[in-house]
PDB file of C-alpha atoms in Angstrom:
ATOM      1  CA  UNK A   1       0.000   0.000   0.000  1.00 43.00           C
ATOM      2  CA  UNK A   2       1.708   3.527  -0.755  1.00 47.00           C
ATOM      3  CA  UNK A   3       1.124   6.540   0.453  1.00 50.00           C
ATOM      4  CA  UNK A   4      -1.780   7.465  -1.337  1.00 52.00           C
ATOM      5  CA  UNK A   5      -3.669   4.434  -0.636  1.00 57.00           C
ATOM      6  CA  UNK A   6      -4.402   5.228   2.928  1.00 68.00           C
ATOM      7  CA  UNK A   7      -6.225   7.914   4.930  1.00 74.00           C
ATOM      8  CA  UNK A   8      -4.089  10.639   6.100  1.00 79.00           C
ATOM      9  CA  UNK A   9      -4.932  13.770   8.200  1.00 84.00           C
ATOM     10  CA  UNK A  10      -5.622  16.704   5.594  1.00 84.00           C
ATOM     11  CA  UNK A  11      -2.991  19.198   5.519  1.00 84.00           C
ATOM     12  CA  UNK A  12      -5.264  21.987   6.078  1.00 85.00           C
ATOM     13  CA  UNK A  13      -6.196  20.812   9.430  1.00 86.00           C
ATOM     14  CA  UNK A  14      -2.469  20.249  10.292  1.00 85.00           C
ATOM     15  CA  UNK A  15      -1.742  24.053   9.596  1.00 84.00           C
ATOM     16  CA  UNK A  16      -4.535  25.599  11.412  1.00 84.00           C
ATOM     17  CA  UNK A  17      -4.348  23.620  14.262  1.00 84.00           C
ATOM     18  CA  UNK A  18      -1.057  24.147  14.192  1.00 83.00           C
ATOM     19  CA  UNK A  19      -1.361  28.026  14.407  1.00 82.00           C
ATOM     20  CA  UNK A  20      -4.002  27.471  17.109  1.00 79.00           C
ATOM     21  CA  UNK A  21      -1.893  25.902  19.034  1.00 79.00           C
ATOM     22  CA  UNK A  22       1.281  28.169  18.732  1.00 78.00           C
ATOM     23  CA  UNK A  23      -1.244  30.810  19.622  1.00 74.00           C
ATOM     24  CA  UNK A  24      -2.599  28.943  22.687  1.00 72.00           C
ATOM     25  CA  UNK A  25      -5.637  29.200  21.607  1.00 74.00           C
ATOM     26  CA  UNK A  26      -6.218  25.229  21.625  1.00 75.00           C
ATOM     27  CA  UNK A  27      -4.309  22.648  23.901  1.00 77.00           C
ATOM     28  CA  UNK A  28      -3.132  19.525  22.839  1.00 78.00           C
ATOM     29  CA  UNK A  29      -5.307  17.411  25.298  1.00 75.00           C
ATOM     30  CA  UNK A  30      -8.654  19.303  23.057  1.00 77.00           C
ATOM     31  CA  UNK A  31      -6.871  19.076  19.621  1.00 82.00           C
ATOM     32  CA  UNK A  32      -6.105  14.837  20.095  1.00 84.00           C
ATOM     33  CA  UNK A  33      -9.003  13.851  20.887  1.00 80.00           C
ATOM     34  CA  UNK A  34     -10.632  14.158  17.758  1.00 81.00           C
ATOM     35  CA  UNK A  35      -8.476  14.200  14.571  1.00 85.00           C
ATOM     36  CA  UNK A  36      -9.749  13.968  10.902  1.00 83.00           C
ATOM     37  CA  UNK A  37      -8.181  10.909   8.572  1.00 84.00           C
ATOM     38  CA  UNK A  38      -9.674  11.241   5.106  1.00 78.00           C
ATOM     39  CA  UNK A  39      -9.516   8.502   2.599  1.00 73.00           C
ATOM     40  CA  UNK A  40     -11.217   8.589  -0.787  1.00 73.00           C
ATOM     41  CA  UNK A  41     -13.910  11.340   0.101  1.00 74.00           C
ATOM     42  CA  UNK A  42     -14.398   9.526   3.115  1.00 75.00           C
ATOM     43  CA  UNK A  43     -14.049  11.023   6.436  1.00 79.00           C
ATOM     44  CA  UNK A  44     -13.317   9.309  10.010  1.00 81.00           C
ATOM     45  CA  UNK A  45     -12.307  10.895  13.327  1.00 81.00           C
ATOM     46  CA  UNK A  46      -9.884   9.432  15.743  1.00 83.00           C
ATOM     47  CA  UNK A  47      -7.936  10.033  19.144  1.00 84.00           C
ATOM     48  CA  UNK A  48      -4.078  10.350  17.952  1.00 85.00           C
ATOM     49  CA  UNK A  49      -0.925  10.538  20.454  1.00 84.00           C
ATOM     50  CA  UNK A  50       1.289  14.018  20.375  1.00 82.00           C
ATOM     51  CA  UNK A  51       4.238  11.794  18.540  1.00 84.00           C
ATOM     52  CA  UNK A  52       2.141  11.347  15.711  1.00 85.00           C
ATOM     53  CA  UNK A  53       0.465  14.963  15.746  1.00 84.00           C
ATOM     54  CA  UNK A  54       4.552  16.220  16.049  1.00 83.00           C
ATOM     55  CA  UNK A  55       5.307  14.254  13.108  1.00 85.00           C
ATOM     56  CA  UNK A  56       2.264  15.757  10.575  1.00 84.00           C
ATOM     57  CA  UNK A  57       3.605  19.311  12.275  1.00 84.00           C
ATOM     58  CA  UNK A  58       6.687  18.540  10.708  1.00 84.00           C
ATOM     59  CA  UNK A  59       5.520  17.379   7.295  1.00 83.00           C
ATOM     60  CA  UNK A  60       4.164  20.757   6.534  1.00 80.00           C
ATOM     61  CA  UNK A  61       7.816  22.533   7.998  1.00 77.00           C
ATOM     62  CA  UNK A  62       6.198  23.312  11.638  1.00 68.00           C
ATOM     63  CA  UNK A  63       7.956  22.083  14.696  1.00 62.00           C
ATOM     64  CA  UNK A  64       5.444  23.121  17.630  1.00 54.00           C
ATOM     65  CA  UNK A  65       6.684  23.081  21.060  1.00 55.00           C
ATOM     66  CA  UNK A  66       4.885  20.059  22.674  1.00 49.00           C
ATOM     67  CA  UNK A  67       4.732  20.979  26.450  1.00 50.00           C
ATOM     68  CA  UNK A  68       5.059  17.593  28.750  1.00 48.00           C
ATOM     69  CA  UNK A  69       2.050  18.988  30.976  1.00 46.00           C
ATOM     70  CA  UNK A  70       1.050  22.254  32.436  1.00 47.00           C
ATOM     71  CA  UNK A  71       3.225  24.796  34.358  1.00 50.00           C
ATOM     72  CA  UNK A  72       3.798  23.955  37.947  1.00 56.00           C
ATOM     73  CA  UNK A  73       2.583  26.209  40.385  1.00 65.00           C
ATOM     74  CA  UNK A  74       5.370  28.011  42.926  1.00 75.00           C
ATOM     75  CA  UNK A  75       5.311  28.070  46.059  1.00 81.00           C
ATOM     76  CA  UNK A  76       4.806  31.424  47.430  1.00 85.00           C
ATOM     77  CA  UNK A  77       4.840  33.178  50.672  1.00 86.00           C
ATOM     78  CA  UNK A  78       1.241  34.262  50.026  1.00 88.00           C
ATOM     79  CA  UNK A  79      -0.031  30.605  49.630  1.00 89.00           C
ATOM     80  CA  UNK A  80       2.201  29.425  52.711  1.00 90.00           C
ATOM     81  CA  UNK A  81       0.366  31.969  54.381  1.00 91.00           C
ATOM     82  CA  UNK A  82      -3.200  30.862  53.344  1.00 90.00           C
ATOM     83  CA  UNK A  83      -1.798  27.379  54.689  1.00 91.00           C
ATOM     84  CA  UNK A  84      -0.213  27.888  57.732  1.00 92.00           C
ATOM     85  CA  UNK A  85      -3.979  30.406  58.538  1.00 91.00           C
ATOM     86  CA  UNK A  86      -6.219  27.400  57.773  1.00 88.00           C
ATOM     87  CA  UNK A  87      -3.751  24.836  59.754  1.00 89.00           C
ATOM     88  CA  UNK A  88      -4.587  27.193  62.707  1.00 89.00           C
ATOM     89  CA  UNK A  89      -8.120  27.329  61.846  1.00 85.00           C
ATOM     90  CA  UNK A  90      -8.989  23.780  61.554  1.00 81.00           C
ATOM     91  CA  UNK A  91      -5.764  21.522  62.886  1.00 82.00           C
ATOM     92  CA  UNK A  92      -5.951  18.852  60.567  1.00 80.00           C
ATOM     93  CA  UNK A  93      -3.995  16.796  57.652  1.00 82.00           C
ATOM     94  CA  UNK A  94      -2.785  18.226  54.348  1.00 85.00           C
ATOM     95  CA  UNK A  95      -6.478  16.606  52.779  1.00 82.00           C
ATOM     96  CA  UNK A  96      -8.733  18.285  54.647  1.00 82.00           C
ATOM     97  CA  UNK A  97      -6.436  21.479  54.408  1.00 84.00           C
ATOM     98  CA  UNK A  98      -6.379  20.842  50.385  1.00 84.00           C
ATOM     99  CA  UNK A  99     -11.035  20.943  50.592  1.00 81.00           C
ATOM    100  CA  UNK A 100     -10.778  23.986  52.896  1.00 81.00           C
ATOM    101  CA  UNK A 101      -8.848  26.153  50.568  1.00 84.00           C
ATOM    102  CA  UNK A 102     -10.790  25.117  47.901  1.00 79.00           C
ATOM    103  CA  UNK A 103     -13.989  25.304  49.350  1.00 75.00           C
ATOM    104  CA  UNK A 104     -14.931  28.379  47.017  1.00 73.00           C
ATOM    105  CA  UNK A 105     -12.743  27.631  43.670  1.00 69.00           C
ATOM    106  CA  UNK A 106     -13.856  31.084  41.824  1.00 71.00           C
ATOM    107  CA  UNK A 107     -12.615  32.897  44.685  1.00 77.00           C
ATOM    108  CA  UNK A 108      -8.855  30.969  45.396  1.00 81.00           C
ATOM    109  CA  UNK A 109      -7.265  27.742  44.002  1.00 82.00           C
ATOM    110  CA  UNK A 110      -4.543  26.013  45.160  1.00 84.00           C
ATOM    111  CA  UNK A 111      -3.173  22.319  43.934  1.00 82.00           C
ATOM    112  CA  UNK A 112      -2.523  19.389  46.579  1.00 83.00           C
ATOM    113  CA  UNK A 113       0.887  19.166  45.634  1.00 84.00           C
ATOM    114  CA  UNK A 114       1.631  22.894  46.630  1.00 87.00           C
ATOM    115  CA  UNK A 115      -0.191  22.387  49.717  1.00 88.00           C
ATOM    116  CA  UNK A 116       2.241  19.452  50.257  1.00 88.00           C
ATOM    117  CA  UNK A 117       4.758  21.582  49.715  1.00 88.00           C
ATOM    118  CA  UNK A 118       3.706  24.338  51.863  1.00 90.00           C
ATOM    119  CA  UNK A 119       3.140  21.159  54.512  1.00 90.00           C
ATOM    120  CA  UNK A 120       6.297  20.211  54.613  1.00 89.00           C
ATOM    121  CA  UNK A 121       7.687  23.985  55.039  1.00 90.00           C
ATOM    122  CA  UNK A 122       5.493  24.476  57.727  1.00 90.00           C
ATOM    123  CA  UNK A 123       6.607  20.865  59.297  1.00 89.00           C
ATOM    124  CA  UNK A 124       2.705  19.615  59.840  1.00 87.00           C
ATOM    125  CA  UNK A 125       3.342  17.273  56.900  1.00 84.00           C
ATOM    126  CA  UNK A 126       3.130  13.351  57.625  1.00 80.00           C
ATOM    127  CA  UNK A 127       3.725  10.164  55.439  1.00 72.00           C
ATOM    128  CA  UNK A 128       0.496   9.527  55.026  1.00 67.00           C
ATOM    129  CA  UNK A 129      -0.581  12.815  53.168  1.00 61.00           C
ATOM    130  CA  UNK A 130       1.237  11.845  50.531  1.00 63.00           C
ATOM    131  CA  UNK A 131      -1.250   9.776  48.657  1.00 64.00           C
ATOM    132  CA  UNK A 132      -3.617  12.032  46.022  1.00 63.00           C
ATOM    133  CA  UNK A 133      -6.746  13.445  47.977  1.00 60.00           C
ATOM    134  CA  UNK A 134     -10.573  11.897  47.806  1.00 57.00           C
ATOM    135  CA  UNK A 135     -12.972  13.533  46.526  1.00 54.00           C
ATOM    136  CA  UNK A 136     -14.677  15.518  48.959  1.00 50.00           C
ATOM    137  CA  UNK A 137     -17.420  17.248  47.405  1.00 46.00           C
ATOM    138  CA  UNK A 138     -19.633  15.797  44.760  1.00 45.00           C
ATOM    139  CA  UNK A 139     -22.131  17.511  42.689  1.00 46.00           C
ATOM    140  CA  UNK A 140     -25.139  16.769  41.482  1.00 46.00           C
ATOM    141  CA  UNK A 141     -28.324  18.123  40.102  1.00 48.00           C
ATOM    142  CA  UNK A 142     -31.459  17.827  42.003  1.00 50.00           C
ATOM    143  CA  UNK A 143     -34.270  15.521  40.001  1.00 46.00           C
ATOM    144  CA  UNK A 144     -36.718  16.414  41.529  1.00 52.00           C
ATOM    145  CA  UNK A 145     -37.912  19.736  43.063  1.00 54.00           C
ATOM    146  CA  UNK A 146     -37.189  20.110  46.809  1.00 53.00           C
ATOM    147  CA  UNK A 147     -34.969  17.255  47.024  1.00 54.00           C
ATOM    148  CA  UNK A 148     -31.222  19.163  47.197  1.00 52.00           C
ATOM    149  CA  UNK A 149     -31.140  20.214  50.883  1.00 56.00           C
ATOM    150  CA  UNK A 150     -31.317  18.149  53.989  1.00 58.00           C
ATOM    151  CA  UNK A 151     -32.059  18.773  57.607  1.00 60.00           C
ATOM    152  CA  UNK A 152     -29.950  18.126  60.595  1.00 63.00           C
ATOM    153  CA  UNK A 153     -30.984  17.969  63.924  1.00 63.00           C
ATOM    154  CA  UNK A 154     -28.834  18.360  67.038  1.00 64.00           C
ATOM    155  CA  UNK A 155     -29.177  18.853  70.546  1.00 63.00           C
ATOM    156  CA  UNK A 156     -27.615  21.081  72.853  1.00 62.00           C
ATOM    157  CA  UNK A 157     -26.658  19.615  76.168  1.00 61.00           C
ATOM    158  CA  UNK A 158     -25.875  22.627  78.394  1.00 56.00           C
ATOM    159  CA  UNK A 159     -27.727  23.849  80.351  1.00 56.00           C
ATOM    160  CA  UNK A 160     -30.379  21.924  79.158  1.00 58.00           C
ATOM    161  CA  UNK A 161     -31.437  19.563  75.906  1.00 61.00           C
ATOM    162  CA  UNK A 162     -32.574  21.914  73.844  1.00 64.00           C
ATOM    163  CA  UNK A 163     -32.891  20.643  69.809  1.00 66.00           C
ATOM    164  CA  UNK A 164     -31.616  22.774  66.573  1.00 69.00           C
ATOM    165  CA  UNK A 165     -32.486  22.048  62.761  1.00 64.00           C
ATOM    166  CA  UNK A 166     -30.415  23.726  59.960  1.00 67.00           C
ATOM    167  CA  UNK A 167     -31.673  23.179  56.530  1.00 65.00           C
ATOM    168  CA  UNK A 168     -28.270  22.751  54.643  1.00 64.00           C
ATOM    169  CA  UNK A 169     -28.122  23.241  50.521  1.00 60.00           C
ATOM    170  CA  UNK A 170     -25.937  19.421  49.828  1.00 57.00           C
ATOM    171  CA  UNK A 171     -24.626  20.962  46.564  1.00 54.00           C
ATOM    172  CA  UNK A 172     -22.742  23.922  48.037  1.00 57.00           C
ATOM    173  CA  UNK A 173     -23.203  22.636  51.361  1.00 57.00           C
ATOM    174  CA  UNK A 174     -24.602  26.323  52.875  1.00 62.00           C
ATOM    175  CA  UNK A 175     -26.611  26.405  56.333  1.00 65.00           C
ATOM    176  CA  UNK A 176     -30.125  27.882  54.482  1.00 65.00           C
ATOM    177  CA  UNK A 177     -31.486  28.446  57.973  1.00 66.00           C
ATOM    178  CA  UNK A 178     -31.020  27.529  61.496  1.00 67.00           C
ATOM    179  CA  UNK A 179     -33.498  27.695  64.016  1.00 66.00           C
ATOM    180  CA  UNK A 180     -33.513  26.749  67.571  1.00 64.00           C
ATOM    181  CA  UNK A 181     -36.661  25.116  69.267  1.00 62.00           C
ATOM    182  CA  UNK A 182     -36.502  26.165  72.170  1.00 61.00           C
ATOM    183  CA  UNK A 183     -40.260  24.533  73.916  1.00 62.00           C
ATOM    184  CA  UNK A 184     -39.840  21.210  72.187  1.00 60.00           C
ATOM    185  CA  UNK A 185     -38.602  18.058  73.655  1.00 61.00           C
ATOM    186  CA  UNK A 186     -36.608  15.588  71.438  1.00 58.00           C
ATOM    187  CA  UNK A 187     -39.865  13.596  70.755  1.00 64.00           C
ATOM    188  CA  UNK A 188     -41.484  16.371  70.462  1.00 67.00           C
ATOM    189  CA  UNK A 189     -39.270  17.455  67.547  1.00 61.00           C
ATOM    190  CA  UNK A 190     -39.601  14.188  65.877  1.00 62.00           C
ATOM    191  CA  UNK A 191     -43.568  14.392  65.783  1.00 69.00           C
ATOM    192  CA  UNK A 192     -42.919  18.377  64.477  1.00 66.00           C
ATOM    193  CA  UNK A 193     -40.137  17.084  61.765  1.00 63.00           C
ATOM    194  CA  UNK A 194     -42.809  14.806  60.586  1.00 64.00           C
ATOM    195  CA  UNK A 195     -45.555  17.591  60.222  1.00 68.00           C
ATOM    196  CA  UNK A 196     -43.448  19.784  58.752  1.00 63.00           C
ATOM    197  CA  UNK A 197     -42.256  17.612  56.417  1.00 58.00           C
ATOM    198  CA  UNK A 198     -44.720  14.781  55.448  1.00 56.00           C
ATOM    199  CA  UNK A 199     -45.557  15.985  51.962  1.00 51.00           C
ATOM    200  CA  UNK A 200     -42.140  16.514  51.083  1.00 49.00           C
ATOM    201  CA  UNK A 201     -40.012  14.135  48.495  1.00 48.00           C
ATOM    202  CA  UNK A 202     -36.445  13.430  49.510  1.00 46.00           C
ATOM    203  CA  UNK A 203     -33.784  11.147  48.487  1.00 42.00           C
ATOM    204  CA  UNK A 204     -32.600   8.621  50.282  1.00 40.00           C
ATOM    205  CA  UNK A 205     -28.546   7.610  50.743  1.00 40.00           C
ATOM    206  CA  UNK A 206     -29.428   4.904  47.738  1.00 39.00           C
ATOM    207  CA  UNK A 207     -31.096   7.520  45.935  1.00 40.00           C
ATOM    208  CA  UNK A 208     -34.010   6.231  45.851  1.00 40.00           C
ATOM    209  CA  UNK A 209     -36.968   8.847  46.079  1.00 40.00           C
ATOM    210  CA  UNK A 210     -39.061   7.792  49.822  1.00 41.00           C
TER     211      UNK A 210
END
């Protein structure tokens, strides 16, 4: 078979992804995923690696810098900082520091590794935060009207048993509202939970609507 006789990526879409990608306009891990290999007016797509995208750059005269993965980000004394305040805060491992300081990603970001990092400057780093952080948060979208939130009850023990509800929004995980009963009993509270709430659809940990 020659070299006619076999589908090739069009040159056209070699040199204009090629000057989207000098321009950073694209990124390899978009452009690979789905590349054109025509073949007799017959056109499939395919996922190609970045050796064979590098070698069709350099069929048409381009050699494209292929970048082995994103910049790494520096440790700083402004993220050390953010660390070291949210050790004080909370006094816990590198994992739960990692979901605090990400709690609200449009407002601050900050990868595990540099909180390793920052760990180990700050000597509260152990062996065992090494391994790559579980997922803390999941989302979801709600199926079903009034079936995102969730209320917890809990009961104060001094000076007296007195119960509090918050209704809590699982998605972003924000107290809606709090209130404190102060003239109801625990059973009580149970009987006025299920009043309150009878008509209402929720999930259950399986998912299943009860």
């Amino acid at each position: 078979m020659n070299e006619n006789s076999r589908p090739r990526i069009p040159n056209e879409w070699v040199r204009y992804m090629y000057e989207k990608l000098e321009s950073g306009e694209l990124t390899y891990a978009t452009v690979l995923k789905k590349v054109p290999y025509s073949y007799q007016n017959v056109t499939i797509f395919k996922q190609i690696s970045r050796n064979t995208l590098k070698k069709a750059f350099k069929e048409i005269g381009g050699t494209p810098k292929i970048k082995s993965g994103p910049p790494q980000e520096e440790l700083t004394p402004e993220l050390i900082l953010k660390v070291q305040n949210s050790y004080e805060n909370y006094k816990c491992g590198v994992q739960k520091l990692y979901w605090t300081l990400n709690m609200n990603p449009k407002q601050f970001q900050i990868s595990y590794n540099v909180v390793i990092k920052a760990a180990k400057f700050l000597g509260i780093y152990k062996e065992k935060d090494k391994s790559n952080p579980k997922a803390y948060y999941v989302d979801y979208e709600a199926i079903l009207p009034n079936t995102i939130w969730h209320v917890d009850i809990h009961f104060l023990k001094e000076p007296e048993t007195l119960p509090v509800y918050g209704i809590i929004d699982d998605k972003s995980r924000y107290l809606l509202a709090l209130k404190l009963l102060c003239n109801k009993s625990s059973t009580e509270l149970q009987k006025w939970q299920l009043q309150q709430f009878k008509n209402m659809e929720h999930l259950s940990v399986s998912g299943q609507i009860r």
